[in-house]
Coordinates of C-alpha atoms in Angstrom, one line a residue:
M1 CA 16.6 3.1 -9.7
A2 CA 19.3 1.3 -7.6
G3 CA 22.1 1.3 -5.4
P4 CA 25.6 0.6 -5.7
E5 CA 24.6 -2.7 -3.8
K6 CA 22.7 -3.8 -7.0
K7 CA 24.1 -2.2 -10.1
V8 CA 21.6 -2.9 -13.3
I9 CA 24.3 -1.9 -16.0
E10 CA 27.6 -2.3 -16.4
K11 CA 30.1 -1.5 -19.7
N12 CA 31.6 -4.5 -21.7
S13 CA 34.2 -5.1 -23.5
H14 CA 33.4 -3.0 -26.2
G15 CA 32.6 0.5 -24.1
E16 CA 28.9 -0.2 -24.0
Y17 CA 26.1 -0.5 -21.8
A18 CA 25.0 -4.1 -21.2
L19 CA 22.3 -4.8 -18.6
T20 CA 23.7 -7.3 -15.5
A21 CA 22.3 -10.4 -14.0
Y22 CA 20.1 -8.1 -11.7
G23 CA 19.1 -5.8 -14.4
E24 CA 18.2 -8.9 -16.6
F25 CA 15.9 -9.7 -13.8
L26 CA 14.4 -6.1 -13.1
S27 CA 13.4 -6.4 -17.1
Y28 CA 11.6 -9.3 -16.2
F29 CA 10.2 -7.7 -13.3
H30 CA 8.8 -4.1 -15.4
T31 CA 7.5 -6.6 -18.1
H32 CA 5.2 -8.9 -15.8
I33 CA 4.3 -5.7 -14.5
Q34 CA 3.3 -3.8 -17.7
L35 CA 1.8 -7.1 -18.9
F36 CA -0.2 -7.4 -16.2
S37 CA -1.5 -4.2 -15.0
S38 CA -2.9 -4.2 -18.8
L39 CA -4.8 -7.3 -18.0
I40 CA -6.0 -5.2 -14.7
S41 CA -7.2 -1.6 -16.8
A42 CA -9.1 -3.4 -18.5
K43 CA -11.1 -5.0 -15.8
K44 CA -14.3 -3.5 -15.0
I45 CA -13.9 -2.5 -11.2
S46 CA -12.8 0.8 -9.5
A47 CA -9.4 2.6 -9.9
K48 CA -8.7 2.1 -6.1
D49 CA -9.5 -2.0 -6.4
Q50 CA -6.9 -1.5 -9.5
E51 CA -3.8 -0.1 -7.3
A52 CA -4.5 -3.0 -4.5
L53 CA -4.3 -5.2 -7.3
K54 CA -1.0 -4.0 -8.5
S55 CA 0.7 -3.2 -5.1
K56 CA -0.3 -7.2 -4.6
I57 CA 1.0 -8.4 -7.1
R58 CA 4.3 -6.2 -6.8
S59 CA 3.8 -7.2 -2.7
Y60 CA 3.9 -11.4 -3.9
I61 CA 6.4 -11.2 -6.8
A62 CA 9.1 -9.0 -4.4
T63 CA 8.7 -12.6 -2.4
N64 CA 8.1 -15.0 -4.3
V65 CA 10.0 -14.7 -6.7
Q66 CA 14.4 -15.0 -6.8
K67 CA 15.4 -15.9 -10.5
T68 CA 13.9 -15.2 -14.7
D69 CA 12.5 -18.7 -14.5
H70 CA 10.2 -18.2 -11.1
F71 CA 8.1 -15.7 -13.1
F72 CA 6.4 -18.8 -15.5
D73 CA 6.7 -21.1 -12.4
Q74 CA 4.0 -18.5 -10.0
L75 CA 1.8 -18.0 -14.3
P76 CA -0.9 -20.0 -12.4
Q77 CA -1.1 -17.8 -9.6
F78 CA -0.9 -14.8 -11.0
A79 CA -4.0 -16.6 -13.2
Q80 CA -5.5 -16.7 -10.0
F81 CA -4.9 -12.9 -9.0
L82 CA -6.1 -11.6 -12.2
G83 CA -8.9 -13.6 -12.3
M84 CA -8.2 -16.1 -15.5
S85 CA -7.6 -19.2 -16.4
S86 CA -3.8 -20.4 -17.1
Q87 CA -4.2 -21.1 -20.7
D88 CA -6.0 -17.8 -21.5
L89 CA -3.1 -15.8 -19.7
S90 CA -0.4 -17.8 -20.8
S91 CA -1.5 -16.9 -24.4
Y92 CA -2.1 -14.0 -24.1
M93 CA 1.3 -13.6 -22.5
N94 CA 3.1 -15.9 -25.0
R95 CA 1.5 -12.9 -27.6
N96 CA 3.3 -10.5 -25.9
F97 CA 6.4 -11.2 -23.8
L98 CA 9.3 -11.3 -26.5
G99 CA 7.7 -7.3 -27.4
A100 CA 7.4 -5.7 -23.8
L101 CA 10.2 -7.6 -22.9
N102 CA 12.6 -6.0 -25.5
K103 CA 10.6 -2.3 -24.7
V104 CA 11.6 -2.5 -21.3
K105 CA 15.3 -3.6 -21.9
A106 CA 16.0 -0.7 -23.9
K107 CA 13.8 1.7 -21.3
L108 CA 16.6 0.7 -19.0
L109 CA 19.5 0.9 -20.2
E110 CA 18.4 4.4 -21.5
Q111 CA 17.3 5.5 -18.1
E112 CA 20.4 3.4 -16.4
S113 CA 23.2 5.2 -18.9
V114 CA 21.8 8.9 -18.0
L115 CA 22.1 7.8 -14.4
E116 CA 25.5 6.1 -15.1
Q117 CA 26.5 9.9 -16.6
T118 CA 24.8 12.6 -14.0
P119 CA 27.7 13.2 -11.6
R120 CA 26.2 11.7 -7.7
K121 CA 25.5 13.8 -5.3
K122 CA 28.8 13.3 -2.0
K123 CA 27.4 11.7 0.4
Y124 CA 27.9 13.3 3.9
S125 CA 28.0 11.1 7.5
R126 CA 27.3 14.2 9.5
I127 CA 25.4 17.3 8.7
S128 CA 27.8 19.1 10.1
D129 CA 30.7 17.8 7.5
E130 CA 28.3 18.7 4.6
I131 CA 27.6 22.5 6.8
I132 CA 31.7 22.6 6.6
E133 CA 32.4 21.9 3.4
G134 CA 29.2 24.0 2.2
L135 CA 30.9 26.9 4.0
G136 CA 34.6 26.7 3.1
F137 CA 35.3 26.9 7.2
T138 CA 35.4 26.2 10.2
F139 CA 34.3 27.5 14.3
P140 CA 37.7 29.4 14.9
S141 CA 39.3 27.9 18.0
G142 CA 39.3 30.1 21.6
H143 CA 35.5 32.1 20.0
R144 CA 32.6 31.7 21.2
F145 CA 28.9 33.1 20.5
E146 CA 27.3 35.9 22.3
A147 CA 23.8 38.1 22.5
E148 CA 24.2 41.8 23.1
E149 CA 21.0 44.0 22.2
G150 CA 19.8 40.9 19.7
I151 CA 23.1 40.8 18.1
I152 CA 24.8 38.2 17.8
F153 CA 28.8 38.3 18.7
L154 CA 31.8 36.6 18.0
V155 CA 33.4 36.5 21.1
D156 CA 38.1 35.8 21.1
M157 CA 37.7 34.4 24.6
A158 CA 41.4 35.7 24.9
T159 CA 41.0 39.1 24.2
G160 CA 37.5 39.4 25.1
T161 CA 37.5 41.1 21.2
K162 CA 33.7 41.1 20.0
R163 CA 32.6 40.7 16.3
E164 CA 29.3 40.5 14.3
A165 CA 28.8 37.0 13.6
A166 CA 28.1 38.2 9.8
A167 CA 32.1 38.3 10.3
L168 CA 32.7 34.9 11.2
G169 CA 34.4 33.6 7.7
E170 CA 36.7 36.9 7.7
V171 CA 37.7 35.4 11.8
A172 CA 38.0 32.1 10.3
R173 CA 40.4 32.8 7.8
E174 CA 42.3 34.9 9.5
T175 CA 42.9 32.7 12.2
A176 CA 43.5 29.9 10.1
A177 CA 46.2 32.0 8.5
A178 CA 47.6 32.7 11.8
V179 CA 48.1 29.3 12.2
A180 CA 49.9 28.6 9.0
A181 CA 52.5 30.8 10.0
A182 CA 53.1 30.2 12.9
R183 CA 55.2 26.7 14.2
P184 CA 53.4 23.6 14.4
V185 CA 52.5 22.4 17.8
A186 CA 51.3 19.8 19.2
V187 CA 47.9 18.9 18.7
P188 CA 46.1 18.7 22.3
V189 CA 43.6 15.8 23.0
R190 CA 40.2 16.6 23.6
K191 CA 38.6 14.9 26.6
G192 CA 35.2 14.0 26.9
P193 CA 32.4 13.6 23.9
E194 CA 32.6 16.9 21.6
T195 CA 29.4 19.0 21.8
P196 CA 28.1 19.4 18.0
I197 CA 27.9 23.3 17.5
L198 CA 24.7 23.5 16.1
A199 CA 23.6 21.7 20.0
E200 CA 25.7 24.6 20.8
I201 CA 24.3 27.2 19.3
L202 CA 20.7 25.9 20.2
A203 CA 21.6 25.4 24.3
K204 CA 22.8 29.3 24.5
Y205 CA 20.7 30.7 22.2
G206 CA 17.5 28.9 21.4
E207 CA 15.3 31.9 22.2
L208 CA 16.5 33.4 19.1
F209 CA 15.3 31.2 16.7
S210 CA 11.5 31.5 15.4
G211 CA 9.5 29.6 13.2
K212 CA 8.0 25.6 12.5
P213 CA 10.9 23.6 12.5
L214 CA 11.2 21.8 9.4
I215 CA 10.1 18.4 9.3
L216 CA 10.6 16.1 6.2
Q217 CA 8.4 13.8 5.1
V218 CA 9.5 10.2 3.2
E219 CA 8.2 10.4 0.2
E220 CA 10.2 14.6 -0.2
L221 CA 13.5 13.1 0.5
E222 CA 15.6 12.2 -3.0
E223 CA 16.1 8.7 -4.2
E224 CA 19.9 8.4 -3.6
D225 CA 19.1 9.6 0.2
A226 CA 16.6 6.5 0.7
S227 CA 18.1 2.9 2.2
V228 CA 18.5 0.4 -0.3
P229 CA 16.1 -2.5 0.6
M230 CA 17.5 -6.0 0.7
G231 CA 16.3 -9.8 0.5
E232 CA 13.7 -10.4 -0.3
E233 CA 12.3 -6.9 0.0
I234 CA 14.6 -6.2 -2.7
L235 CA 11.5 -5.5 -5.8
S236 CA 9.6 -3.4 -3.1
D237 CA 10.4 0.6 -3.8
V238 CA 10.7 -0.5 -7.5
E239 CA 9.3 2.3 -9.2
D240 CA 7.1 1.1 -13.1
L241 CA 9.0 2.2 -16.3
H242 CA 7.4 4.8 -17.5
F243 CA 6.8 4.6 -21.6
D244 CA 6.3 8.0 -23.9
G245 CA 5.3 6.0 -26.6
D246 CA 3.1 3.4 -27.1
F247 CA 3.8 0.8 -24.9
S248 CA -0.4 -1.4 -25.7
F249 CA -1.2 -5.3 -25.3
E250 CA -3.8 -7.2 -27.1
A251 CA -5.5 -7.4 -23.9
T252 CA -9.4 -7.3 -25.7
A253 CA -9.0 -11.4 -26.4
V254 CA -8.2 -12.1 -22.4
S255 CA -11.2 -9.6 -21.3
E256 CA -13.7 -11.6 -22.2
P257 CA -14.3 -14.6 -19.9
P258 CA -13.2 -17.7 -21.0
V259 CA -15.4 -20.6 -22.6
S260 CA -16.8 -22.5 -20.1
I261 CA -19.0 -26.3 -21.0
P262 CA -17.9 -28.5 -18.6
F263 CA -16.2 -32.0 -20.5
S264 CA -19.2 -34.5 -19.0
K265 CA -21.6 -32.0 -21.2
Y266 CA -19.8 -31.8 -24.1
M267 CA -19.6 -36.1 -23.7
D268 CA -23.5 -36.1 -23.6
Q269 CA -23.7 -34.5 -27.0
V270 CA -21.1 -36.3 -28.9
N271 CA -23.5 -39.6 -27.6
K272 CA -26.3 -37.3 -28.4
V273 CA -25.3 -36.8 -31.9
R274 CA -24.0 -39.8 -32.6
V275 CA -28.0 -41.3 -31.9
F276 CA -29.0 -38.9 -34.2
Q277 CA -27.0 -40.6 -37.2
K278 CA -27.4 -44.2 -36.6
A279 CA -31.7 -43.4 -37.0
G280 CA -31.3 -41.2 -39.8
Q281 CA -33.2 -38.4 -37.7
L282 CA -32.0 -35.3 -39.4
E283 CA -34.1 -32.9 -38.5
E284 CA -34.6 -33.9 -35.1
Y285 CA -30.6 -33.1 -35.0
K286 CA -31.0 -29.1 -36.3
R287 CA -34.1 -29.0 -34.1
W288 CA -31.9 -29.8 -31.3
V289 CA -28.8 -28.4 -32.3
A290 CA -30.9 -25.1 -32.6
S291 CA -31.9 -26.2 -29.2
L292 CA -28.3 -25.6 -27.5
P293 CA -26.9 -22.4 -25.5
V294 CA -25.4 -20.7 -28.9
E295 CA -21.8 -21.6 -27.5
E296 CA -22.6 -25.3 -26.8
N297 CA -24.0 -24.8 -30.7
A298 CA -20.8 -24.2 -32.3
L299 CA -18.9 -27.0 -30.0
V300 CA -21.3 -29.6 -31.4
Q301 CA -21.1 -27.8 -35.1
L302 CA -17.4 -28.0 -35.2
Q303 CA -16.6 -31.8 -34.0
T304 CA -17.1 -32.5 -38.4
S305 CA -14.3 -30.0 -38.8
L306 CA -12.2 -31.3 -35.8
L307 CA -12.5 -35.1 -36.8
K308 CA -11.1 -34.2 -40.5
E309 CA -8.0 -32.2 -39.3
S310 CA -7.7 -34.7 -36.7
R311 CA -7.2 -37.6 -40.0
G312 CA -5.1 -35.0 -41.6
E313 CA -7.3 -33.2 -43.7
V314 CA -6.8 -29.2 -45.0
V315 CA -9.4 -27.0 -43.2
E316 CA -10.3 -23.7 -44.1
W317 CA -10.6 -22.7 -40.9
D318 CA -11.3 -18.7 -41.7
G319 CA -14.4 -20.3 -44.0
T320 CA -15.7 -22.7 -41.7
L321 CA -15.8 -20.3 -38.5
G322 CA -17.0 -17.2 -41.2
Q323 CA -20.3 -19.4 -42.5
L324 CA -20.6 -20.0 -38.3
G325 CA -20.7 -17.0 -37.6
T326 CA -23.1 -16.4 -39.3
R327 CA -25.5 -18.7 -38.0
T328 CA -24.9 -18.4 -34.7
G329 CA -24.0 -14.4 -34.2
L330 CA -21.4 -15.3 -32.3
S331 CA -17.6 -13.0 -33.9
E332 CA -14.9 -14.5 -34.4
S333 CA -12.6 -14.0 -31.2
R334 CA -15.3 -16.1 -29.9
L335 CA -15.6 -18.8 -32.1
R336 CA -11.5 -19.4 -32.2
K337 CA -11.8 -19.8 -27.8
V338 CA -14.9 -22.2 -28.8
L339 CA -12.2 -24.2 -31.6
E340 CA -9.5 -24.0 -29.0
L341 CA -11.9 -25.6 -26.4
G342 CA -12.9 -27.7 -28.7
R343 CA -9.0 -29.6 -29.6
D344 CA -8.5 -30.2 -26.0
F345 CA -11.9 -31.9 -25.8
F346 CA -11.5 -34.0 -29.2
R347 CA -8.2 -34.9 -28.1
I348 CA -9.2 -35.9 -24.3
R349 CA -12.4 -37.7 -25.4
N350 CA -10.2 -39.6 -27.8
Q351 CA -7.8 -40.7 -24.7
L352 CA -10.2 -42.0 -22.5
E353 CA -12.5 -43.9 -25.1
S354 CA -9.2 -45.4 -26.0
S355 CA -8.8 -46.2 -22.5
W356 CA -12.1 -47.2 -22.4
N357 CA -11.7 -50.3 -25.3
K358 CA -8.3 -51.4 -23.4
A359 CA -9.8 -51.8 -20.1
K360 CA -12.6 -53.8 -21.9
N361 CA -10.1 -56.4 -23.0
A362 CA -8.6 -55.9 -19.7
S363 CA -10.1 -58.6 -17.6
P364 CA -13.6 -59.0 -16.6
Q365 CA -13.4 -57.5 -13.3
V366 CA -11.8 -54.5 -14.3
A367 CA -14.2 -53.5 -17.7
E368 CA -16.7 -54.2 -15.0
L369 CA -15.0 -51.8 -12.7
V370 CA -14.7 -49.0 -15.6
K371 CA -18.2 -49.4 -16.7
K372 CA -19.6 -47.8 -12.8
A373 CA -16.3 -45.3 -13.6
W374 CA -16.9 -43.9 -16.1
P375 CA -19.6 -41.3 -15.0
H376 CA -17.1 -41.0 -12.0
I377 CA -14.4 -40.2 -14.6
L378 CA -16.2 -37.4 -17.4
R379 CA -17.1 -36.1 -13.7
V380 CA -13.4 -35.6 -13.0
M381 CA -12.6 -33.6 -16.5
D382 CA -14.8 -31.2 -16.0
E383 CA -12.3 -30.2 -14.0
Y384 CA -10.2 -29.0 -17.0
P385 CA -8.4 -27.1 -17.7
D386 CA -7.0 -27.2 -14.0
F387 CA -5.0 -30.4 -14.4
T388 CA -3.9 -30.0 -10.4
S389 CA -7.5 -30.4 -9.8
I390 CA -7.9 -33.6 -12.3
K391 CA -5.2 -35.4 -10.4
G392 CA -6.5 -35.1 -7.3
K393 CA -10.5 -35.6 -8.0
M394 CA -9.5 -38.4 -9.7
D395 CA -7.0 -40.3 -7.4
Q396 CA -10.1 -39.7 -4.8
L397 CA -12.0 -42.2 -6.9
L398 CA -9.3 -44.8 -7.2
S399 CA -8.6 -44.5 -3.5
R400 CA -12.4 -45.5 -3.1
I401 CA -10.7 -48.9 -4.8
P402 CA -9.6 -51.7 -2.6
D403 CA -7.4 -54.1 -4.7
A404 CA -4.1 -52.5 -5.2
S405 CA -3.2 -53.5 -8.6
Q406 CA -7.2 -52.4 -10.6
R407 CA -5.8 -48.8 -9.4
K408 CA -3.3 -48.6 -10.8
I409 CA -4.2 -50.8 -14.2
L410 CA -7.4 -47.9 -14.0
S411 CA -4.5 -44.5 -13.1
D412 CA -2.7 -46.5 -15.8
L413 CA -5.8 -45.9 -18.6
F414 CA -7.1 -42.9 -17.2
L415 CA -5.1 -40.5 -14.9
N416 CA -1.7 -40.5 -17.2
P417 CA -2.5 -40.0 -19.9
V418 CA -4.7 -37.2 -19.7
L419 CA -2.2 -35.4 -17.4
S420 CA 0.2 -36.1 -20.1
I421 CA -2.1 -34.0 -22.8
R422 CA -0.4 -31.1 -21.0
R423 CA 3.1 -31.9 -21.8
N424 CA 1.8 -32.1 -25.4

């Protein structure tokens, strides 16, 4: 799998094979490829498009990833390639990565230890060296080939003696014996470039050969005959590992589209619930909830349980989701996605409402400014979970405020606290 420049395994102080630093990197590479391939295979696209996407990701890794830590840094880009949210991909990787990594490491050690114990094919700098070693003798000096009536003869140029070329080995051995018995003499210095034996044969007797030339394609060459790519191309020719046993992943959950409910719509619904509660309009509330799209319906009904959870009360989520699934018809896996989004929205809402209350007490000017900006702030939060986009749009919104001190107050109140949620 790797040339001598990049050893994958080596023996440790106990005499056991262990992965090198490059081997560790390769294990991360193969683990990501296996996990991403599982996700791609679940996509409803043609096999050709699946292979093209896998190749695109492999090429991106080869160009942009040099350390194991870089894989995690590139998670948003991988999510974009795979057509899913960074949050969903992160959750999928958290569930599957360690188990897959252990399997990949075991497979790498198994394959590479077998290669280490397999005799390597000897390298030859010239094809003539390989021919000579294979024959066991060299072409005897002072002889040449001649053709006569379709037969190739080996001619001793000093005596004119002819022998069929089939006796080449015998002549070479006799010549070698004679040289060994004779007194050593100085080897004459050759003048001019030496003509390779094969070139000489073809030049003189090329018309006697027949058949088509043998041309090896790149894919027909043995792996060790190909040069080892270096630098940014180091992973471009690394083949995927092939596992005989089960190597499945939990891809079903992420094959579903993410729950898509804008934050501003969620806030509108929270405010409507408050209006119904304040007016005591229970029947009107029920009819309104029943009219909502099914996932928004579930999100509204989860708010009471989320409030209890935020107060530190114990919520029996299995039972709660089971009852909600009966009422809405949503699967448990889908309801858990709604619950995950509801938790995030609940935290963002609490933070924004806390900032709103602080703004009202800051100064009349800031309070009035926040009141005007509030609908725009909620629409910025529609970009969740893309925090980069949230920051970019919030910066654009704040740039419209001419007073620098007021811009800083609103940034401290609404942007920085929301961005901190990403790190919690």
